[in-house]
Short mmCIF file of C-alpha atoms in Angstrom, two decimals:
data_model
loop_
_atom_site.label_atom_id
_atom_site.label_comp_id
_atom_site.label_asym_id
_atom_site.label_seq_id
_atom_site.Cartn_x
_atom_site.Cartn_y
_atom_site.Cartn_z
CA MET A 1 51.70 113.38 30.83
CA GLY A 2 55.09 115.55 30.80
CA GLN A 3 55.32 119.18 29.07
CA VAL A 4 56.02 119.09 24.69
CA LEU A 5 58.17 121.73 24.41
CA HIS A 6 60.60 122.78 21.51
CA GLY A 7 64.29 122.09 21.54
CA SER A 8 65.33 126.22 21.95
CA ALA A 9 62.60 126.48 24.92
CA THR A 10 64.43 128.04 27.68
CA THR A 11 61.40 128.07 30.04
CA THR A 12 58.77 125.45 31.20
CA GLU A 13 55.23 126.33 31.13
CA ALA A 14 55.28 126.70 35.32
CA ILE A 15 58.14 129.56 34.75
CA ARG A 16 55.98 131.09 32.03
CA ARG A 17 52.98 130.97 34.47
CA ALA A 18 55.14 132.75 37.28
CA ILE A 19 55.87 135.50 34.63
CA GLN A 20 52.69 136.55 33.85
CA ASN A 21 51.85 137.01 37.22
CA SER A 22 54.76 138.40 38.62
CA GLU A 23 54.87 142.25 39.39
CA GLU A 24 58.23 142.27 39.54
CA SER A 25 60.45 144.44 36.41
CA LEU A 26 61.84 142.75 34.01
CA ARG A 27 65.47 142.89 34.93
CA ALA A 28 64.26 141.13 38.50
CA LEU A 29 62.45 138.45 36.46
CA SER A 30 65.41 137.97 34.38
CA LYS A 31 67.97 137.55 36.77
CA ARG A 32 65.90 134.94 38.32
CA TYR A 33 64.97 132.77 35.55
CA GLY A 34 68.51 132.92 33.95
CA VAL A 35 66.92 133.78 30.54
CA ASN A 36 67.02 137.15 28.66
CA GLN A 37 64.96 139.86 29.39
CA LYS A 38 63.39 139.83 25.72
CA THR A 39 62.16 136.38 26.60
CA ILE A 40 60.65 137.92 29.87
CA ALA A 41 58.96 140.67 27.61
CA LYS A 42 57.75 138.42 25.62
CA TRP A 43 55.69 136.04 27.67
CA LYS A 44 54.55 139.31 29.99
CA ARG A 45 52.78 140.05 26.72
CA ARG A 46 51.34 136.31 25.56
CA THR A 47 47.64 135.33 27.06
CA SER A 48 48.90 131.54 26.58
CA LEU A 49 51.61 129.31 27.94
CA ALA A 50 52.02 127.41 24.55
CA ASP A 51 54.77 127.75 22.13
CA LEU A 52 53.79 129.45 18.55
CA PRO A 53 53.81 127.95 15.42
CA THR A 54 57.19 128.04 13.52
CA GLY A 55 57.93 127.94 10.10
CA PRO A 56 56.18 129.21 7.01
CA LYS A 57 52.83 130.54 7.39
CA ASP A 58 51.96 129.58 4.04
CA PRO A 59 53.69 126.11 3.70
CA HIS A 60 54.21 124.83 -0.04
CA SER A 61 56.28 121.69 -1.42
CA THR A 62 59.25 122.64 -2.97
CA ILE A 63 58.97 119.23 -4.87
CA LEU A 64 55.46 119.51 -6.54
CA SER A 65 53.73 121.81 -8.40
CA LEU A 66 50.32 123.62 -7.16
CA GLU A 67 48.99 121.34 -10.38
CA GLU A 68 50.48 118.61 -9.41
CA GLU A 69 49.28 119.00 -5.89
CA ALA A 70 45.96 119.71 -6.78
CA VAL A 71 45.76 116.32 -8.83
CA ILE A 72 47.26 114.25 -5.45
CA VAL A 73 44.25 115.82 -2.97
CA ALA A 74 41.74 114.76 -5.62
CA PHE A 75 42.81 111.43 -6.44
CA ARG A 76 42.98 110.81 -2.63
CA ARG A 77 39.63 112.66 -1.87
CA HIS A 78 37.47 110.43 -4.66
CA THR A 79 39.88 107.38 -4.03
CA LEU A 80 40.09 107.16 -0.50
CA LEU A 81 43.38 104.65 -1.32
CA PRO A 82 45.76 103.83 1.55
CA LEU A 83 49.37 106.08 1.26
CA ASP A 84 51.09 103.29 -0.62
CA ASP A 85 48.45 102.88 -3.11
CA CYS A 86 48.47 106.48 -3.99
CA LEU A 87 51.83 106.52 -4.31
CA TYR A 88 51.80 103.70 -6.94
CA ALA A 89 49.00 105.12 -9.02
CA LEU A 90 50.26 108.50 -9.00
CA GLN A 91 54.28 107.99 -9.70
CA PRO A 92 54.23 107.00 -13.53
CA THR A 93 52.71 110.51 -14.30
CA ILE A 94 54.61 112.38 -11.44
CA PRO A 95 57.65 110.29 -11.45
CA HIS A 96 59.50 112.62 -8.94
CA LEU A 97 56.84 111.54 -6.24
CA THR A 98 58.35 109.90 -3.32
CA ARG A 99 56.51 108.17 -0.52
CA SER A 100 57.53 111.11 2.28
CA SER A 101 56.90 113.93 -0.18
CA LEU A 102 53.54 112.36 -0.95
CA HIS A 103 52.91 111.98 3.15
CA ARG A 104 53.63 115.61 3.26
CA CYS A 105 51.49 117.06 0.82
CA LEU A 106 48.89 115.16 2.41
CA GLN A 107 49.12 116.40 5.53
CA ARG A 108 49.35 119.91 4.47
CA HIS A 109 45.67 119.16 2.99
CA GLY A 110 44.96 117.74 6.17
CA ILE A 111 43.82 113.88 4.65
CA SER A 112 46.66 112.14 5.51
CA ARG A 113 44.49 109.99 7.70
CA LEU A 114 41.63 107.88 6.32
CA PRO A 115 38.08 107.97 7.93
CA GLU A 116 37.22 105.01 10.05
CA VAL A 117 34.65 102.95 8.66
CA LYS A 118 32.85 101.19 11.28
CA GLY A 119 32.29 97.59 10.78
CA ASP A 120 34.75 97.80 7.92
CA LYS A 121 37.68 96.70 9.82
CA GLU A 122 38.51 92.93 10.48
CA PRO A 123 41.07 91.56 12.96
CA LYS A 124 44.50 91.19 10.66
CA LYS A 125 45.82 87.63 10.87
CA LYS A 126 49.04 86.45 9.68
CA PHE A 127 48.55 84.09 6.29
CA LYS A 128 50.22 80.91 6.37
CA SER A 129 52.72 81.23 3.34
CA TYR A 130 52.76 78.81 0.80
CA PRO A 131 54.01 78.70 -2.72
CA ILE A 132 52.09 79.96 -5.35
CA GLY A 133 49.14 77.88 -6.73
CA TYR A 134 46.71 78.04 -3.74
CA PHE A 135 43.77 79.66 -5.09
CA HIS A 136 40.33 80.61 -2.80
CA VAL A 137 37.43 80.41 -5.03
CA ASP A 138 33.69 82.14 -4.38
CA ILE A 139 30.64 83.03 -5.83
CA ALA A 140 28.54 86.09 -5.52
CA GLU A 141 25.53 87.41 -6.89
CA VAL A 142 25.27 90.71 -9.16
CA GLN A 143 22.22 92.29 -10.87
CA THR A 144 22.12 94.37 -14.43
CA ALA A 145 18.90 95.67 -16.24
CA GLU A 146 18.69 92.45 -17.72
CA GLY A 147 18.58 90.39 -14.63
CA LYS A 148 20.42 87.94 -12.48
CA LEU A 149 24.28 86.94 -13.03
CA TYR A 150 26.43 84.60 -10.57
CA LEU A 151 29.80 85.90 -10.07
CA PHE A 152 32.79 82.89 -9.93
CA VAL A 153 36.11 84.90 -8.42
CA ALA A 154 39.51 82.92 -7.87
CA ILE A 155 42.40 84.66 -6.25
CA ASP A 156 46.01 83.39 -5.59
CA ARG A 157 46.86 83.65 -1.78
CA THR A 158 50.75 84.04 -2.81
CA SER A 159 50.71 85.86 -6.42
CA LYS A 160 46.98 87.94 -5.60
CA PHE A 161 46.71 86.60 -9.44
CA ALA A 162 42.40 87.09 -10.08
CA PHE A 163 40.27 85.06 -12.45
CA ALA A 164 36.70 85.84 -12.44
CA GLU A 165 33.54 84.66 -14.61
CA LEU A 166 29.78 85.53 -15.07
CA TYR A 167 27.38 82.43 -15.09
CA ALA A 168 23.70 82.58 -15.73
CA LYS A 169 23.50 80.05 -12.88
CA ALA A 170 25.52 78.75 -9.82
CA GLY A 171 25.06 75.12 -9.89
CA LYS A 172 27.97 72.27 -9.67
CA MET A 173 28.14 72.31 -13.59
CA ASN A 174 29.20 75.89 -14.15
CA ALA A 175 31.47 75.59 -10.82
CA ALA A 176 33.33 72.74 -12.93
CA GLN A 177 33.76 74.71 -15.85
CA PHE A 178 34.95 77.60 -14.13
CA LEU A 179 37.88 76.12 -12.73
CA ARG A 180 39.01 74.06 -15.98
CA ASN A 181 38.80 77.62 -17.13
CA LEU A 182 40.91 78.44 -14.13
CA ILE A 183 43.28 76.36 -14.71
CA ALA A 184 43.64 77.14 -18.60
CA ALA A 185 44.43 80.88 -17.83
CA VAL A 186 46.85 80.15 -14.96
CA PRO A 187 50.64 79.78 -16.21
CA TYR A 188 51.74 77.23 -13.39
CA THR A 189 50.57 74.51 -11.80
CA ILE A 190 47.54 74.73 -8.97
CA HIS A 191 48.16 72.42 -6.27
CA THR A 192 45.48 73.75 -3.80
CA ILE A 193 41.73 74.98 -4.04
CA LEU A 194 39.95 76.05 -0.99
CA THR A 195 36.33 76.89 -1.29
CA ASP A 196 32.94 77.19 1.34
CA ASN A 197 30.82 74.10 1.70
CA GLY A 198 28.31 74.93 -0.78
CA ILE A 199 26.47 72.20 -2.75
CA GLN A 200 28.25 73.93 -6.00
CA PHE A 201 31.61 72.67 -4.75
CA THR A 202 30.97 69.15 -2.66
CA ASN A 203 28.28 66.69 -1.52
CA ARG A 204 26.12 67.43 1.25
CA ALA A 205 27.08 65.85 4.19
CA CYS A 206 23.71 63.56 4.30
CA ASP A 207 25.10 62.58 0.41
CA GLN A 208 27.20 60.37 1.72
CA ASN A 209 26.45 57.94 -0.99
CA ALA A 210 26.44 60.15 -4.06
CA PHE A 211 28.89 59.72 -6.74
CA GLN A 212 32.02 61.96 -6.02
CA HIS A 213 31.44 65.62 -7.04
CA ILE A 214 32.21 66.65 -10.31
CA PHE A 215 34.10 70.00 -8.83
CA ASP A 216 36.21 66.97 -7.04
CA ARG A 217 36.49 65.00 -10.17
CA VAL A 218 38.05 67.57 -11.93
CA CYS A 219 40.41 68.46 -8.59
CA GLU A 220 41.39 64.59 -8.97
CA GLU A 221 41.73 65.11 -12.58
CA TYR A 222 44.69 67.75 -12.43
CA GLU A 223 45.88 66.22 -9.22
CA ILE A 224 44.76 69.51 -7.11
CA GLU A 225 43.86 69.04 -3.54
CA HIS A 226 40.43 70.40 -2.61
CA ARG A 227 39.97 72.13 0.95
CA LEU A 228 36.13 73.19 2.64
CA THR A 229 36.19 75.99 5.06
CA LYS A 230 34.71 75.12 8.11
CA VAL A 231 31.32 75.46 8.55
CA LYS A 232 30.00 78.46 10.01
CA HIS A 233 33.49 80.27 9.38
CA PRO A 234 33.22 82.14 6.18
CA TRP A 235 36.08 84.35 7.06
CA THR A 236 38.52 81.08 6.68
CA ASN A 237 38.05 82.42 3.07
CA GLY A 238 37.89 86.23 3.21
CA GLN A 239 40.63 86.45 0.88
CA VAL A 240 38.15 85.69 -2.37
CA GLU A 241 35.33 87.46 -0.49
CA ARG A 242 37.23 90.96 -0.30
CA MET A 243 38.12 90.56 -4.11
CA ASN A 244 34.45 89.74 -4.47
CA ARG A 245 33.92 93.29 -2.79
CA THR A 246 36.20 95.12 -4.65
CA ILE A 247 34.75 93.37 -7.90
CA LYS A 248 31.55 94.86 -6.92
CA GLU A 249 32.94 98.23 -6.09
CA ALA A 250 34.23 98.89 -9.22
CA THR A 251 31.49 97.45 -11.23
CA VAL A 252 27.76 96.64 -10.18
CA LYS A 253 27.89 99.76 -7.05
CA ARG A 254 29.14 102.36 -9.19
CA PHE A 255 27.77 101.68 -12.72
CA HIS A 256 24.18 100.92 -14.36
CA TYR A 257 24.21 98.04 -16.41
CA ASP A 258 22.06 98.04 -19.90
CA ASP A 259 22.78 93.81 -20.43
CA HIS A 260 25.06 91.41 -19.32
CA ALA A 261 27.54 91.92 -21.87
CA GLN A 262 28.30 95.43 -20.98
CA LEU A 263 29.12 94.04 -17.49
CA LYS A 264 30.88 91.36 -19.07
CA LYS A 265 32.87 93.60 -20.97
CA HIS A 266 34.04 95.81 -17.95
CA LEU A 267 34.56 92.79 -15.80
CA ALA A 268 37.24 91.02 -18.26
CA ASP A 269 38.89 94.83 -18.57
CA PHE A 270 38.67 95.48 -14.69
CA ILE A 271 40.60 91.89 -14.10
CA ASP A 272 43.30 92.73 -16.79
CA ALA A 273 43.70 95.78 -15.14
CA TYR A 274 44.24 94.49 -11.71
CA ASN A 275 46.30 91.42 -12.60
CA PHE A 276 48.62 93.61 -15.34
CA GLY A 277 48.32 96.86 -13.51
CA ARG A 278 47.75 97.42 -9.85
CA ARG A 279 50.49 97.50 -7.87
CA LEU A 280 50.38 95.98 -4.47
CA LYS A 281 51.49 96.56 -1.11
CA THR A 282 51.36 92.78 -0.47
CA LEU A 283 53.72 92.13 -2.90
CA LYS A 284 56.29 94.83 -2.03
CA GLY A 285 54.90 97.15 -4.92
CA LEU A 286 54.85 94.35 -8.01
CA THR A 287 51.56 93.58 -10.26
CA PRO A 288 50.22 90.02 -9.74
CA TYR A 289 51.86 89.51 -13.24
CA GLU A 290 55.37 91.30 -12.32
CA PHE A 291 55.12 88.91 -9.46
CA ILE A 292 54.31 85.80 -11.11
CA CYS A 293 57.13 86.53 -14.22
CA LYS A 294 59.52 86.77 -11.02
CA ARG A 295 58.89 83.59 -9.48
CA TRP A 296 58.82 82.14 -13.10
CA THR A 297 62.91 82.88 -13.12
CA SER A 298 63.36 81.43 -9.53
CA GLU A 299 60.94 78.56 -9.50
CA PRO A 300 60.46 77.43 -13.49
CA ASP A 301 59.67 73.85 -12.27
CA ARG A 302 55.97 74.93 -10.78
CA PHE A 303 55.46 76.77 -14.26
CA ILE A 304 53.07 74.77 -17.29
CA ILE A 305 54.30 77.87 -19.73
CA ASP A 306 56.30 80.64 -19.98
CA PRO A 307 54.11 83.66 -18.60
CA ILE A 308 56.37 86.12 -20.20
CA HIS A 309 55.12 85.01 -23.74
CA GLN A 310 51.67 83.26 -22.87
CA MET A 311 49.77 85.20 -20.20
CA PRO A 312 46.96 86.76 -21.99
CA GLY A 313 45.82 90.11 -22.64
CA LEU A 314 49.80 91.10 -22.22
CA ASN A 315 50.66 92.58 -25.83
CA THR A 316 47.50 94.87 -25.24
CA LEU A 317 48.12 95.91 -21.76
CA LYS A 318 52.06 95.91 -21.86
CA ALA A 319 51.83 99.66 -22.69
CA LEU A 320 49.33 100.97 -19.89
CA SER A 321 50.85 98.73 -17.09
CA GLY A 322 51.32 100.21 -14.27
CA SER A 323 49.72 103.78 -15.63
CA LEU A 324 47.82 106.16 -14.14
CA HIS A 325 45.06 105.55 -16.92
CA TYR A 326 45.14 102.08 -15.50
CA PHE A 327 44.79 102.83 -11.97
CA VAL A 328 41.40 104.57 -13.19
CA LEU A 329 39.85 101.65 -14.36
CA LEU A 330 40.89 99.60 -11.13
CA ASP A 331 38.52 102.06 -9.68
CA GLY A 332 35.81 101.85 -11.58
CA LEU A 333 35.96 105.61 -12.94
CA PRO A 334 36.03 106.51 -16.77
CA LEU A 335 39.03 108.22 -17.23
CA SER A 336 37.48 111.07 -18.93
CA LEU A 337 35.14 111.79 -15.93
CA TRP A 338 37.98 111.16 -13.33
CA ARG A 339 40.23 113.94 -15.43
CA SER A 340 37.26 116.61 -15.38
CA ARG A 341 37.29 116.16 -11.49
CA VAL A 342 40.81 116.43 -10.43
CA GLU A 343 42.42 118.68 -13.26
CA PRO A 344 43.12 122.15 -11.82
CA GLY A 345 41.06 124.77 -13.06
CA PRO A 346 42.33 128.13 -15.03
#
């Protein structure tokens, strides 16, 4: 590997080594290597061959205050969010924050690279692009002090709009009801649903003579194509499984719930915060709701209702959309507790 020298270097490591080992005078060495005598004297005094670091000994930002840097560092260490997600979350509170100034701040504090988590990295595969209305659906089990619940989750692979509900049982009737509720909640036409091969969504292979599955009947009623993942290929539905994990990490894995009502309330708040307040890199910095409104202007034929006026919760959430307060809710931590951790002391 070649040497890495700064742009103004007049000597190589070999010349520096020769200078340090030579008994000749400064004048003779200066003439031999064609450099200033001060340079010869400098390398005579040095014990190493490497260039010393340049620049200020205590680097600091000319854009960010110490208090703002403290908030950025604490937020990054607590959430472990990627660079762009940190930027989207912090910009409403620190308007002059840019991507480059955020990156330099994280570099100064030695937290510009997130720790690698073994077994958590899946090979990235480019999704085939579809118009909005292609939903991935899955079920996960969650617990409160009151007992077990089943979390039904749906996410649009294009708009990233998410919908979730809790049920006492994971049967096919509840799956069909969840689908009806999803159709009612989405302001545009759903054209495709992707599920696994669970009995909640489709008949077993051995039930060839059984009546049509109720989930398929609902799909047929609304002219929705029902697709199934390949058997023993759970990663085919990985997008909704990742959403399941995101929801669990913000709720049941972080908080204790005395009863089902507490979890249902927190889940509803989280889903609203995600849809209306979380800016996503995959949507080029838009929230799912903003992306849907943008598609409404370019593809109105795909919509059943105007999302600008009909989306649930808009009046309540509009004032908070995109704010840091909202993003704290996305991370699952109460705002008062988060503030106590990140605000610099006196």
